[in-house]
Structures are given as C-alpha cells and as structure tokens.
CSV table of C-alpha atoms and ligand atoms in Angstrom, one decimal:
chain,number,residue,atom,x,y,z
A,1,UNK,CA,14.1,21.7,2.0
A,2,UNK,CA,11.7,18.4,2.2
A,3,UNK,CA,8.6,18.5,-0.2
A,4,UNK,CA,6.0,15.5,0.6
A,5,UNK,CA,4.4,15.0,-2.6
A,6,UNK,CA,1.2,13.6,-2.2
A,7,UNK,CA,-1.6,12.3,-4.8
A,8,UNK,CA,-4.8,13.7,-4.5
A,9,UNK,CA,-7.7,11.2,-3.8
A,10,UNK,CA,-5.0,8.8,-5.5
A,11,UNK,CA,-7.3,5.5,-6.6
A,12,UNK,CA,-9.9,7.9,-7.9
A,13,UNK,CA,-7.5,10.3,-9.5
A,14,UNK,CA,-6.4,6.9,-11.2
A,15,UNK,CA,-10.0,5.8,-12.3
A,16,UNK,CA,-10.3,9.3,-14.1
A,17,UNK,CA,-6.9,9.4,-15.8
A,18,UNK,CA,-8.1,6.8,-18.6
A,19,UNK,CA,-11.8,8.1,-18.3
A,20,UNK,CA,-12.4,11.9,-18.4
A,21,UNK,CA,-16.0,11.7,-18.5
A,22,UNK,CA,-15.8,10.9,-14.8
A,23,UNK,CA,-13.9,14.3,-14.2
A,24,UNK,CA,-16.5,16.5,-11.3
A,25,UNK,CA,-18.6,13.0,-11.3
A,26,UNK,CA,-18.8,11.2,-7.7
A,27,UNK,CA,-16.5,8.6,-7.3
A,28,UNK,CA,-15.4,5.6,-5.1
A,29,UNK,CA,-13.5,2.7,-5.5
A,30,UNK,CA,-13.9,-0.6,-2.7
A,31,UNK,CA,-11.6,-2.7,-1.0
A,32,UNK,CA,-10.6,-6.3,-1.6
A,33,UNK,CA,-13.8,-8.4,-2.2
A,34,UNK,CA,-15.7,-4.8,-2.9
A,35,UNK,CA,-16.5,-4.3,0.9
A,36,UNK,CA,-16.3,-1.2,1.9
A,37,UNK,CA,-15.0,2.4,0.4
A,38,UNK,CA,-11.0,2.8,0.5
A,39,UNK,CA,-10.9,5.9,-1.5
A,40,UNK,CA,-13.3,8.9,-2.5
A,41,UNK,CA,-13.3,11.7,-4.7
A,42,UNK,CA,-13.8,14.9,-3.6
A,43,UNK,CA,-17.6,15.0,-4.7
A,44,UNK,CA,-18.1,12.0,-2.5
A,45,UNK,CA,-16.2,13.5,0.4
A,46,UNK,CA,-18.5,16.1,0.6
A,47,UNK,CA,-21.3,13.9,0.5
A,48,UNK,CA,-20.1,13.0,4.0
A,49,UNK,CA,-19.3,9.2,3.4
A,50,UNK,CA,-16.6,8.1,5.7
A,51,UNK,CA,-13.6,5.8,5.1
A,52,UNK,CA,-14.0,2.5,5.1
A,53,UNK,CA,-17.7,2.6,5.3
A,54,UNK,CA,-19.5,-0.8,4.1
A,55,UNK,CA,-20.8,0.1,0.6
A,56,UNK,CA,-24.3,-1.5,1.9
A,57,UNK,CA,-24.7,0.9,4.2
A,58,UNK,CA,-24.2,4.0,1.7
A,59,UNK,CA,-26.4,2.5,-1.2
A,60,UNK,CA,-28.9,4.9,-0.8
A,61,UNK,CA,-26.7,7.4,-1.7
A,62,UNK,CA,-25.5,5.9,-4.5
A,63,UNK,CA,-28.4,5.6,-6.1
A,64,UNK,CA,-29.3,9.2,-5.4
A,65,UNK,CA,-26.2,10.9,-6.5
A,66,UNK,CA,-25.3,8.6,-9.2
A,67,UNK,CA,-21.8,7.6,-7.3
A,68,UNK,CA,-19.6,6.0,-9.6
A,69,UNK,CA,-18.6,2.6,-7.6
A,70,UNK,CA,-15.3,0.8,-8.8
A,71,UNK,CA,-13.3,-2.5,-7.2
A,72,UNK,CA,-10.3,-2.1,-6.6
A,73,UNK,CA,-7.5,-2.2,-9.9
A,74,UNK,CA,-4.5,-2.1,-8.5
A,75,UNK,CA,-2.8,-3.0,-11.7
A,76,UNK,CA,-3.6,0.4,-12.5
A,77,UNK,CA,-2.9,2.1,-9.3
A,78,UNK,CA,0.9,0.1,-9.2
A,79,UNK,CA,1.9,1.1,-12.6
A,80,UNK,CA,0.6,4.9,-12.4
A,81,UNK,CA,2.5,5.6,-8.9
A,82,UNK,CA,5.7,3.8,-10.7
A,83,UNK,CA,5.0,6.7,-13.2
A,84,UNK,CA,4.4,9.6,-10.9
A,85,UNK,CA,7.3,8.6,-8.8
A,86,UNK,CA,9.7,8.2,-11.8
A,87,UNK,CA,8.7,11.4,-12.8
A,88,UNK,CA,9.4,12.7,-9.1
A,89,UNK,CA,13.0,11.3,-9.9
A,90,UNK,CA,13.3,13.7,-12.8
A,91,UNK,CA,13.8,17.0,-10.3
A,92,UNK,CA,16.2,15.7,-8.0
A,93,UNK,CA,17.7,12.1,-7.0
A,94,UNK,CA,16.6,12.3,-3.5
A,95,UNK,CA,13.3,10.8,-3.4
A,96,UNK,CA,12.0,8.7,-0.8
A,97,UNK,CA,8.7,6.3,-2.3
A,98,UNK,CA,6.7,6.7,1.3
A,99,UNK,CA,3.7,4.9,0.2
A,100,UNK,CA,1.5,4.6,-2.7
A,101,UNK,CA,0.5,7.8,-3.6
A,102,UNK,CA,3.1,10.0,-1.5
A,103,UNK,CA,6.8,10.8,-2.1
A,104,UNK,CA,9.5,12.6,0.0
A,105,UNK,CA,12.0,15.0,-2.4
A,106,UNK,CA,15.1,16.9,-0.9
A,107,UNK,CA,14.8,20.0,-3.0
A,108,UNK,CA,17.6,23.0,-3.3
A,109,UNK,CA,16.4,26.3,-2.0
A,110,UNK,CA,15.1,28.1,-5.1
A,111,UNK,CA,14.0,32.2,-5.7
A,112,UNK,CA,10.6,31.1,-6.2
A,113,UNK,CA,9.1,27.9,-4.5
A,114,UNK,CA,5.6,29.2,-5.6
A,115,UNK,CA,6.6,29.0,-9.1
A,116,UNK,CA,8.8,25.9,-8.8
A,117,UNK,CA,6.2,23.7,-7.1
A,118,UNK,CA,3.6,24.8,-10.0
A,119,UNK,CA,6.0,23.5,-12.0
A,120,UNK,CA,6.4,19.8,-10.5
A,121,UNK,CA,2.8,19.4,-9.8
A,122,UNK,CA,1.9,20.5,-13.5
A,123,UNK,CA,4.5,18.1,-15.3
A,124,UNK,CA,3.0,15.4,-13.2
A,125,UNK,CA,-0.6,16.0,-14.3
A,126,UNK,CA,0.8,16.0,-17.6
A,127,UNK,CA,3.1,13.1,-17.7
A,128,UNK,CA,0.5,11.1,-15.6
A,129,UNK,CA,-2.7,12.3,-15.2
A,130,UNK,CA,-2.3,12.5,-11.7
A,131,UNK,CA,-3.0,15.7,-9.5
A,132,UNK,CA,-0.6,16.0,-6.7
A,133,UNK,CA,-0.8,18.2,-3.5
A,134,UNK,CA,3.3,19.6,-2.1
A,135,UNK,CA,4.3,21.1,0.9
A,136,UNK,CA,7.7,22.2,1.5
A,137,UNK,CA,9.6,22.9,5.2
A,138,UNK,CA,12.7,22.2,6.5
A,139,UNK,CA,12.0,18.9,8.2
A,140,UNK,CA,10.0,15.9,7.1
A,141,UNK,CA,7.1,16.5,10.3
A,142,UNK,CA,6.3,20.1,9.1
A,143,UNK,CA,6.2,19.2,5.4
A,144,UNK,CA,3.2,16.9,6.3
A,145,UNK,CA,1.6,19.9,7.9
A,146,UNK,CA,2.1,21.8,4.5
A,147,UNK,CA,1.2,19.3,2.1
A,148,UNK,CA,-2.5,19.1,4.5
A,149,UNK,CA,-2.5,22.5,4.2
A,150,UNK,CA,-2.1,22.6,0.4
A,151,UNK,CA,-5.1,20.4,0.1
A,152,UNK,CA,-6.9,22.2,2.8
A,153,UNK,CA,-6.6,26.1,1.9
A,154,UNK,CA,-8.4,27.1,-1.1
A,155,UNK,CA,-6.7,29.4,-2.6
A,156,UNK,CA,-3.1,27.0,-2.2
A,157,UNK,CA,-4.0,25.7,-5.8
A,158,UNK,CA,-2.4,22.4,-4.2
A,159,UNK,CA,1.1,24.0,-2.4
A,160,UNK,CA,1.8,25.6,0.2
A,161,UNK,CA,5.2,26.3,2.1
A,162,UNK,CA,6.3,26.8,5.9
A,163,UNK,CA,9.5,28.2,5.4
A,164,UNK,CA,9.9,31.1,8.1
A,165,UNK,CA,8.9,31.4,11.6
A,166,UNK,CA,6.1,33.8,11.2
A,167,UNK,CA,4.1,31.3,9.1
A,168,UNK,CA,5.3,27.8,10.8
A,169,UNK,CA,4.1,29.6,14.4
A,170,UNK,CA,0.7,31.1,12.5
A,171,UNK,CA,-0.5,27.8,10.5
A,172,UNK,CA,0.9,25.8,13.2
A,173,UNK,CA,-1.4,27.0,15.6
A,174,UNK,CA,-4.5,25.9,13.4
A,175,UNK,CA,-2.6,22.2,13.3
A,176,UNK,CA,-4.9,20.1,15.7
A,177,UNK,CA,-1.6,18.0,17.7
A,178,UNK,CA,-3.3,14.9,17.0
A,179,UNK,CA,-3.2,15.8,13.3
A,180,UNK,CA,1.0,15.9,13.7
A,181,UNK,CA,2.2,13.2,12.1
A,182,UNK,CA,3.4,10.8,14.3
A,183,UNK,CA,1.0,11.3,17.3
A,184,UNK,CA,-1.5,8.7,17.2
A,185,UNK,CA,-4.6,8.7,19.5
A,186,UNK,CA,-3.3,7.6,22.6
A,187,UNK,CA,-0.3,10.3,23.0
A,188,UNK,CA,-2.8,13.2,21.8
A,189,UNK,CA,-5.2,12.3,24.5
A,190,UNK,CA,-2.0,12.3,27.0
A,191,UNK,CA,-0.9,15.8,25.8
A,192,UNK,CA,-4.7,17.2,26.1
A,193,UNK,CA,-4.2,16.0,29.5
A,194,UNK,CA,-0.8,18.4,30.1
A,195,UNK,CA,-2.9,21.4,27.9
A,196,UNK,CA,-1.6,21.1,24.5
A,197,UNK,CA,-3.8,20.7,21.8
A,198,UNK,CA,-2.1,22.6,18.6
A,199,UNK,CA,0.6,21.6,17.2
A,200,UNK,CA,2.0,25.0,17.9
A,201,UNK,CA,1.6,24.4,21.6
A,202,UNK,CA,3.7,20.9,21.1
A,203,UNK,CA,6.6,22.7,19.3
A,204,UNK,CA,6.6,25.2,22.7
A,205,UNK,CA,6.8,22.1,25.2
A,206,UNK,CA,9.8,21.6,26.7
A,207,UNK,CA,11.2,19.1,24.7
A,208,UNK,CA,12.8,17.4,27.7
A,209,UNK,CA,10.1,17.0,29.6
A,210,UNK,CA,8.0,15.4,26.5
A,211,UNK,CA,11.1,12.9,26.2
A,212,UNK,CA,11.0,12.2,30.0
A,213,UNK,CA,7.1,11.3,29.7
A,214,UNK,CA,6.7,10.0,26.2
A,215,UNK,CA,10.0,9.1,24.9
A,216,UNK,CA,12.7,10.1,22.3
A,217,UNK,CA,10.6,9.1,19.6
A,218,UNK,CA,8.6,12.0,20.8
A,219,UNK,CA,11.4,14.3,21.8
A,220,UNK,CA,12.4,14.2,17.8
A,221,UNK,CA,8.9,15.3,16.4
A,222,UNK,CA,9.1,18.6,19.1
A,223,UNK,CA,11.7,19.3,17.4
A,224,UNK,CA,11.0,18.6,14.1
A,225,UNK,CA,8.3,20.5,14.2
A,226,UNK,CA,10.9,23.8,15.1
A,227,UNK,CA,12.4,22.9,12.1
A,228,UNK,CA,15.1,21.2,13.3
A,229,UNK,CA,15.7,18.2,11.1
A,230,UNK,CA,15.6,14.6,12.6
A,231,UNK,CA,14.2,12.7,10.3
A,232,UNK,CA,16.6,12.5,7.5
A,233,UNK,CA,15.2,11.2,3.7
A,234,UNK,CA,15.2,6.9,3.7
A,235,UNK,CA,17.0,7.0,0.1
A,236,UNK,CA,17.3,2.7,0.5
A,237,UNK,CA,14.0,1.7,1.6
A,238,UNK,CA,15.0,-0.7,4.7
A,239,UNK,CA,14.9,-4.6,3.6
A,240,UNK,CA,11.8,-6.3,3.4
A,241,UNK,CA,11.0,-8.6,6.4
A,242,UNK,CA,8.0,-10.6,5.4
A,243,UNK,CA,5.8,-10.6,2.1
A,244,UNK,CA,2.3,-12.0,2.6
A,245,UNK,CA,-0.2,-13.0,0.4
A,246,UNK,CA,-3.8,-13.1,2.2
A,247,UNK,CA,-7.3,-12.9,0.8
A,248,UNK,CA,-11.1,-13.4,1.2
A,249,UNK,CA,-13.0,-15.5,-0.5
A,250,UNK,CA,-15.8,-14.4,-2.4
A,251,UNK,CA,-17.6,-17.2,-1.0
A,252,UNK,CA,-17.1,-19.9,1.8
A,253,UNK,CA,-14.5,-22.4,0.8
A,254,UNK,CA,-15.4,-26.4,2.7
A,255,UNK,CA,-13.2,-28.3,0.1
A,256,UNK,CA,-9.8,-29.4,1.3
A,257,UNK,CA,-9.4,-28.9,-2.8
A,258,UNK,CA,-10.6,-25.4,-3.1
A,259,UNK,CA,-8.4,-24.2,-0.2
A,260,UNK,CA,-4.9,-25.6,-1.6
A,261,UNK,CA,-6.0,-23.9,-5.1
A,262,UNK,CA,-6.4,-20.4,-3.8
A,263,UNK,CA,-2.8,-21.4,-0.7
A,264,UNK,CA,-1.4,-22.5,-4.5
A,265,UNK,CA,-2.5,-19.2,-6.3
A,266,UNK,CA,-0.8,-17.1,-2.8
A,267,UNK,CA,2.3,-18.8,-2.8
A,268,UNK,CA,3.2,-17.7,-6.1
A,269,UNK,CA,2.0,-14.7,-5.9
A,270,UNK,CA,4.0,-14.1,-3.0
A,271,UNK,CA,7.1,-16.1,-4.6
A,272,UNK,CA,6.9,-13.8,-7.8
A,273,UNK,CA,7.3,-10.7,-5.4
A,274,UNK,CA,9.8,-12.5,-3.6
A,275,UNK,CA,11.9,-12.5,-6.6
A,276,UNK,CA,11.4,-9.0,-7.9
A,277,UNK,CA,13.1,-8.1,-4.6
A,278,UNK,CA,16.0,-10.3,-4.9
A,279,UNK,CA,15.0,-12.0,-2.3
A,280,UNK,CA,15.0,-15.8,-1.1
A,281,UNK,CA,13.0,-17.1,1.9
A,282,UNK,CA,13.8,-19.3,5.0
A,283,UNK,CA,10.2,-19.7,6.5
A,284,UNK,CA,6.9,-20.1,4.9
A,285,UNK,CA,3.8,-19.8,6.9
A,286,UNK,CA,0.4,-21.1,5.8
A,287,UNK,CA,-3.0,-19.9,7.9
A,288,UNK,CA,-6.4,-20.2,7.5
A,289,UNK,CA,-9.6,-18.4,9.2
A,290,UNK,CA,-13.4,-18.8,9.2
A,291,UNK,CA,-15.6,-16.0,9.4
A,292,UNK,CA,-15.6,-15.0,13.2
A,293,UNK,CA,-18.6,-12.8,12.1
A,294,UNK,CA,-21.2,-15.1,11.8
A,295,UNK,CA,-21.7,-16.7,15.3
A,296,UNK,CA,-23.8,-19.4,14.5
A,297,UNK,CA,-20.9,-21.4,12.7
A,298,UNK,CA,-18.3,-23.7,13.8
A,299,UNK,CA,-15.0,-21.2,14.2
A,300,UNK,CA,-11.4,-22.2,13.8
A,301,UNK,CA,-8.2,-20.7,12.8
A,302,UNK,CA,-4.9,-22.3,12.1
A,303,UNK,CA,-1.2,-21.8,10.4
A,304,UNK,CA,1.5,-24.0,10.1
A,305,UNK,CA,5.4,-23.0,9.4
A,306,UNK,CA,8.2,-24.9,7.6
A,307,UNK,CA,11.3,-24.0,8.1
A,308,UNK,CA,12.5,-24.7,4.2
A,309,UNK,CA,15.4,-26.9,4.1
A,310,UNK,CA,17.4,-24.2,2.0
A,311,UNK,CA,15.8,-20.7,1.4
A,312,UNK,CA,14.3,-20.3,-1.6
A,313,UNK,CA,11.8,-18.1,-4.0
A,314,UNK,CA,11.4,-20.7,-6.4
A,315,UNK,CA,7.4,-21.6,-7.1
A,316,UNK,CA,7.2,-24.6,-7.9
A,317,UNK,CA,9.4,-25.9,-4.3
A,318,UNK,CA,7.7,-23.4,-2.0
A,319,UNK,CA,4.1,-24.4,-3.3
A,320,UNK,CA,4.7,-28.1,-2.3
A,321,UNK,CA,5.7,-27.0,1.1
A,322,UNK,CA,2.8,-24.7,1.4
A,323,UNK,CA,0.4,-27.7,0.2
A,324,UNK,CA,2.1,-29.5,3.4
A,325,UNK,CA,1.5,-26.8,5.4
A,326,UNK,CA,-1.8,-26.6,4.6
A,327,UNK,CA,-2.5,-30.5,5.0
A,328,UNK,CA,-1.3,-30.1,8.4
A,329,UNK,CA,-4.0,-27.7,9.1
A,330,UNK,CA,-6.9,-28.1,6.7
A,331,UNK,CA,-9.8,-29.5,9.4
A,332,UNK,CA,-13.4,-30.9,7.4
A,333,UNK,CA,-16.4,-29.5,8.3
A,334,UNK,CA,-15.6,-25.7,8.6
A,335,UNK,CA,-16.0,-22.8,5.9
A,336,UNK,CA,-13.0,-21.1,5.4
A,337,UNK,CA,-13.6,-17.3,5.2
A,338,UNK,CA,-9.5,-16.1,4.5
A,339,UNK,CA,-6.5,-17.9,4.1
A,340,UNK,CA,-3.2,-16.8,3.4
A,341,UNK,CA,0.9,-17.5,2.9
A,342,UNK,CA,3.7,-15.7,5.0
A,343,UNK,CA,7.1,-15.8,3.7
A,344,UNK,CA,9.6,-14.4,6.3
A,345,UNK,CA,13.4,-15.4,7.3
A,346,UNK,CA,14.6,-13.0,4.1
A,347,UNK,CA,17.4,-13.0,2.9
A,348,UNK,CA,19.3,-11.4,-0.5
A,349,UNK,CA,18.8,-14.1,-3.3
A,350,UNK,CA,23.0,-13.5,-3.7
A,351,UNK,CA,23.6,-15.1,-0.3
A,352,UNK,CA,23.4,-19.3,-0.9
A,353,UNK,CA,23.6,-20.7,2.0
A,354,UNK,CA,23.5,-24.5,0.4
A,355,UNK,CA,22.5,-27.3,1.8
A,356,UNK,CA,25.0,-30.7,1.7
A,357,UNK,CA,21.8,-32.5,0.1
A,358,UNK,CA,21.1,-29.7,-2.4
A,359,UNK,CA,21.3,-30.4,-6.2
A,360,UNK,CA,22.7,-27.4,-7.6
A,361,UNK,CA,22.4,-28.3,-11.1
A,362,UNK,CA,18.9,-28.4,-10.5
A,363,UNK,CA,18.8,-24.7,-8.4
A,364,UNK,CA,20.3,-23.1,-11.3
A,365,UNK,CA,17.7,-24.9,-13.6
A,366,UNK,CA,15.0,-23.5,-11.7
A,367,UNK,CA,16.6,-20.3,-11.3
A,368,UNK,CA,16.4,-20.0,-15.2
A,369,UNK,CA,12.9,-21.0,-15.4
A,370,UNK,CA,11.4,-18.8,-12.5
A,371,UNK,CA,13.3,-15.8,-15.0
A,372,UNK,CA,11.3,-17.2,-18.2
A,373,UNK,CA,8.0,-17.1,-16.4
A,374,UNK,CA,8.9,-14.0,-14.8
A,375,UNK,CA,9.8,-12.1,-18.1
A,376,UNK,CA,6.3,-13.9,-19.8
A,377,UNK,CA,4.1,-12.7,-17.3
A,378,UNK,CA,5.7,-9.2,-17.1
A,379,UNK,CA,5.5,-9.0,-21.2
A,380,UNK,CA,2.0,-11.0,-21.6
A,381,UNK,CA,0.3,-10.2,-18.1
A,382,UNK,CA,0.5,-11.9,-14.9
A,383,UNK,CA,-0.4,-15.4,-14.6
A,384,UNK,CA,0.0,-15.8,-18.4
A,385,UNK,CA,1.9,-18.9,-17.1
A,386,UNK,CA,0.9,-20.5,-14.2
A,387,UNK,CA,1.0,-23.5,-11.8
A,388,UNK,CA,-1.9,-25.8,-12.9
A,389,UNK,CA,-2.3,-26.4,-8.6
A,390,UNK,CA,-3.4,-22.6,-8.7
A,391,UNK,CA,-6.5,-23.8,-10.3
A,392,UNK,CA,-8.3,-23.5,-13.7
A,393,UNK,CA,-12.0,-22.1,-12.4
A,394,UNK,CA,-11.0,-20.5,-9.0
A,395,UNK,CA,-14.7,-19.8,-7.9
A,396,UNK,CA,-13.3,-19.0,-4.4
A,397,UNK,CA,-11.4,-15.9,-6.2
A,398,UNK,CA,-12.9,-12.2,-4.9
A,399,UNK,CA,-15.3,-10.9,-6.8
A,400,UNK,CA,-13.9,-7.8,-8.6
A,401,UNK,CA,-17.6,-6.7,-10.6
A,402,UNK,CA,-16.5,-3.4,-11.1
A,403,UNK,CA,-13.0,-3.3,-12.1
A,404,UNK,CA,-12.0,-1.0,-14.5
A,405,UNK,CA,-9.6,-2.0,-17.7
A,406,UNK,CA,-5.8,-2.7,-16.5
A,407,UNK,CA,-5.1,0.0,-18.7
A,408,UNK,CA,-1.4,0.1,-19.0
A,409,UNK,CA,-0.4,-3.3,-18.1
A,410,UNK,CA,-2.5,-5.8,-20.3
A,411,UNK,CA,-2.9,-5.5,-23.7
A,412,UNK,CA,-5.9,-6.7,-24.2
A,413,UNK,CA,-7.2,-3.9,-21.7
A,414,UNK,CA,-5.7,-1.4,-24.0
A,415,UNK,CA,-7.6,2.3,-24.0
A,416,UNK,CA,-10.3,2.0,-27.4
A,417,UNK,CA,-10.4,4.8,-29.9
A,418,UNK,CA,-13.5,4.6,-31.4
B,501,MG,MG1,-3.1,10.8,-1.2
C-alpha cells in the first residue's frame, strides 16, 4: 500500500514547534523579501486569506485578529523536514522525499491501518513537533485523494484509507476531477466538456478513449485511480539538472558594485549546493532583471553563459566566471530589481573530464579547501567563511524583519530557558 505523508500547514507547524504560545493563535509566514503569504495556519485559513495574497492587502486583518506574520526561515523549515523524513525512514526503507513537507512510504498490509497510521503520525509529533496528515491506497493517485481527505473530514483525526471498492467509488465521487492529482486546469475544463466532473466519473471513462484524446500520461491516472498501480515509488530521486540561485533585492540595485556582490553571494550559494550533491558543473549562467512592474522606468533584462573550460563546483573559479558574466551584461543607468546564477551541464563530481591545460595539483588543492569551508559552515553556520567578493554590508540583501531564531542550525539561535 502507498501512504502520502503530508505536513500540516508545514512552515507554520514549523514556527509553532519552538514556540507553543503560538499553538490556536493565527499565523502566516511570507515569501522571499516578505511579499506575500506562502503558508497559513488553520486560524488564518478560515479567515478566508488566500495564497499568495500580498500581505498589504490583508493588513487590515492583521491588525484585527492579531495574525502572527513571520519571513520566511527556511533554515528551520530544511532541518525539521530532514527530521520528519528521517523519522519516516524508521517504518519502512521505501520512502520517496516528494517535496518539503510530503513523503511517499510503501507500507506492508497490516490488521489495523487505523491503529498503525496513529501510530506514525503520533511518533512524528513527538520526535518533531510536526503534525502530519496520511492517506493510504493502492496506488500513488488515490493516496493523494486520502491524505486530502484526512485533512478534510473531521472526524479522520488526520487519516484516512481507500482500500476497498465500496469506499474508493463513495469518496471518490465527492473528489472534484480537477482536484485529481495530475489534472491541471486545462485538462479538467476538457473533461467538463465530455461530462465528467468527479473523479469517480474519470476512473469510469474508458481509458482508451482518454488516452486517444489526452494522452498516456492520462491513460495512467484512469487507472490509477482503479487502483491499478502505475506510478511506482522514485526510491533515487532523478539527477539534478540545474541549481539556481535567484533573488530580489530589498531595494533597487544601480551599482555595477552592488550587483557583482549579491551575483558573488549566488554563486556560492549555488556552488555550496552544487557540492552537497556531488555534483560538478559545465555551464554557468548569470541574468539580471529590472522591475517590469513599475512602467515609468527604463526596463532591461539580460544573462550571459560560459561554458567553463572544465566543469567544476569549486567557489572561488565559478565566481570569477560569473563576475565575467555579469560584466558582459551589467548596463549603467537601470535599477536592477532580481538577479540570479544558473548552473546547469551536471555532471557527478567522480567523472573528470580534464582539460590538457588543467593543473591538477591545484584541483585537488581546491577540492580540499571547498571540504574545509564546507565542514566550517556546516559546524559554525553558513557563511561562517565566506568570499570577501560576496560583500561585507550587503544592503541589497532581502529584508527578512520577521524571521524567527534558526533554531536547530545556529548556535547562537539556540532555544532560551529562562
Ligand atoms: Mg503540507
């Protein structure tokens, strides 16, 4: 059987674990550059404030409910899913990391899945502090169905099965089909067109017909949602094909100075990432944006790509070649809203493919060093050492006012007894 393990209001679940008092209190927590609302506590939900609202637009509110508001930590939110998912791992090696906050398990058929999914969901809450939602079926499609259905019946206390017939064809037929996961807006609107609506209704189409129309991808969800299984568990998460590193300013960058500071910052961001994937890159991209929002400025947009001369996820080479990049496209007289760094052309850091130039004494040198910094910053916090090109005052760094502590992964953020 497939359980999707999901997180309940995951950032705000997070923002509670290390601060109780916020348990039954309204909470949100904002994007990058506290823009607009990414996740909302239940108390807020039923305020009716939508995703990704502008948090301008719902001050009001705030004010009136006392809504706890809180940037983005995702320090925090990184290191407890790491937690949740390792202690996912502890009931079965199957476990497929979908995102964040959600997890496919195979699980064995047990006497009593009632009693059994109680069980994972309460050693979770206690290991982490994290409340988690399951739904169990025999395929991946209707185990989305149940875990929705474990956070949207109230007496499912957060799981819910759809193991037989009777209930897969009952619930199913409450299952709006553009709720199915998998059918975005477009093919929901085309299946209204042919008269189905619930997902029950989809699992009755004739699955040919749907495949004719629409496709094999959505031949497989008709019958996944039967119960037949197509979508086996992604045990090795396919390789990484790009890792970018993009952000707003907190204010309007002009200086050709300012933007290679925060293209500096990026690039080892995204190198540092780079290497805790084993990985080594071929391309590196630099672009840059002004705000397209505000009409009465100049507007231009730009990236430039170097093909490195031997792939690499070493800092120090790939931010020179980003500073080139970023010569090549830095124009005066604009205000740069975003910029960001693309690495792509990945490849496993195991494969050398060297270069007739290349001074291997020197690759191996760096190869050490990038593993001290590496093991610094993991033990002291990030950017404990850093490249003095990243900057020293970064006033074009996101504003972040609200941020809780990094709880578990600074310690000078540590949790206070007092
Ligand atoms: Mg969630």
């Amino acid at each position: 059987m497939f359980a999707l393990i999901d997180a309940n209001n995951f950032y705000t679940s997070c923002e509670r674990v290390f601060n109780p008092k916020l348990n039954g209190k309204p909470i949100v927590v904002l994007s990058n550059n506290d823009g607009c609302v990414v996740a909302r506590s239940n108390e807020v939900k039923a305020l009716g404030v939508k995703m990704g609202i502008p948090v301008f637009q719902i001050r009001p509110l705030i004010e009136q409910h006392h809504i706890q508001v809180y940037s983005s930590n995702y320090s925090l939110y990184g290191d407890l899913s790491q937690r949740v998912m390792a202690t996912l791992g502890e009931f079965t090696p199957e476990i497929e990391v979908y995102s964040i906050d959600e997890a496919f398990l195979m699980l064995p058929n047990v006497q009593d899945w009632n009693d059994y999914l109680h069980q994972i969901q309460a050693t979770v809450k206690r290991w982490t502090g994290i409340p988690v939602s399951i739904g169990v079926a025999p395929t991946k499609t209707l185990a989305k169905i149940a875990n929705h259905l474990a956070k949207t019946t109230p007496d499912a206390a957060g799981v819910f099965t759809l193991l037989d017939t009777a209930t897969q064809e009952r619930m199913l037929s409450q299952v709006k089909v553009s709720d199915v996961w998998g059918i975005g807006r477009q093919w929901a609107k085309r299946l209204k067109q042919h008269g189905i609506e619930t997902a029950l209704q989809l699992r009755e189409a004739n699955e040919w017909q749907i495949k004719q129309r629409m496709g094999v991808v959505a031949m497989r969800i008709v019958l996944e949602l039967r119960g037949l299984s197509c979508l086996p568990l992604e045990l090795c998460p396919p390789p990484k094909k790009m890792r970018t590193v993009s952000r707003s300013f907190e204010h309007p960058v002009e200086s050709r100075a300012e933007l290679k500071e925060a293209i500096a910052t990026y690039t080892s961001r995204a190198a540092a990432k780079l290497r805790g994937d084993n990985l080594i890159a071929g391309v590196l991209t630099v672009f840059v944006m002004t705000n397209q929002f505000i009409h009465n400025e100049p507007q231009y947009q730009n990236s430039a790509s170097i093909s490195l001369p031997v792939a690499t996820n070493d800092t120090a080479e790939l931010i020179h070649y980003a500073m080139r990049a970023t010569d090549t496209i830095f124009r005066k007289g604009y205000r740069y809203k975003r910029a960001g760094v693309n690495l792509t052309e990945l490849i496993p850091d195991t494969i050398e493919q060297r270069n007739l130039f290349d001074d291997l004494n020197k690759r191996e040198r760096s190869r050490q060093l990038m593993q001290v910094i590496d093991n610094i910053n993991r033990k002291f916090g990030s950017e404990t050492v850093r490249y003095a090109t990243t900057g020293l005052k970064r006033d074009w760094q996101m504003k972040a006012v609200c941020r809780s502590p990094r709880f578990t992964t600074r310690w000078d953020e540590l949790a206070e007894v007092s």
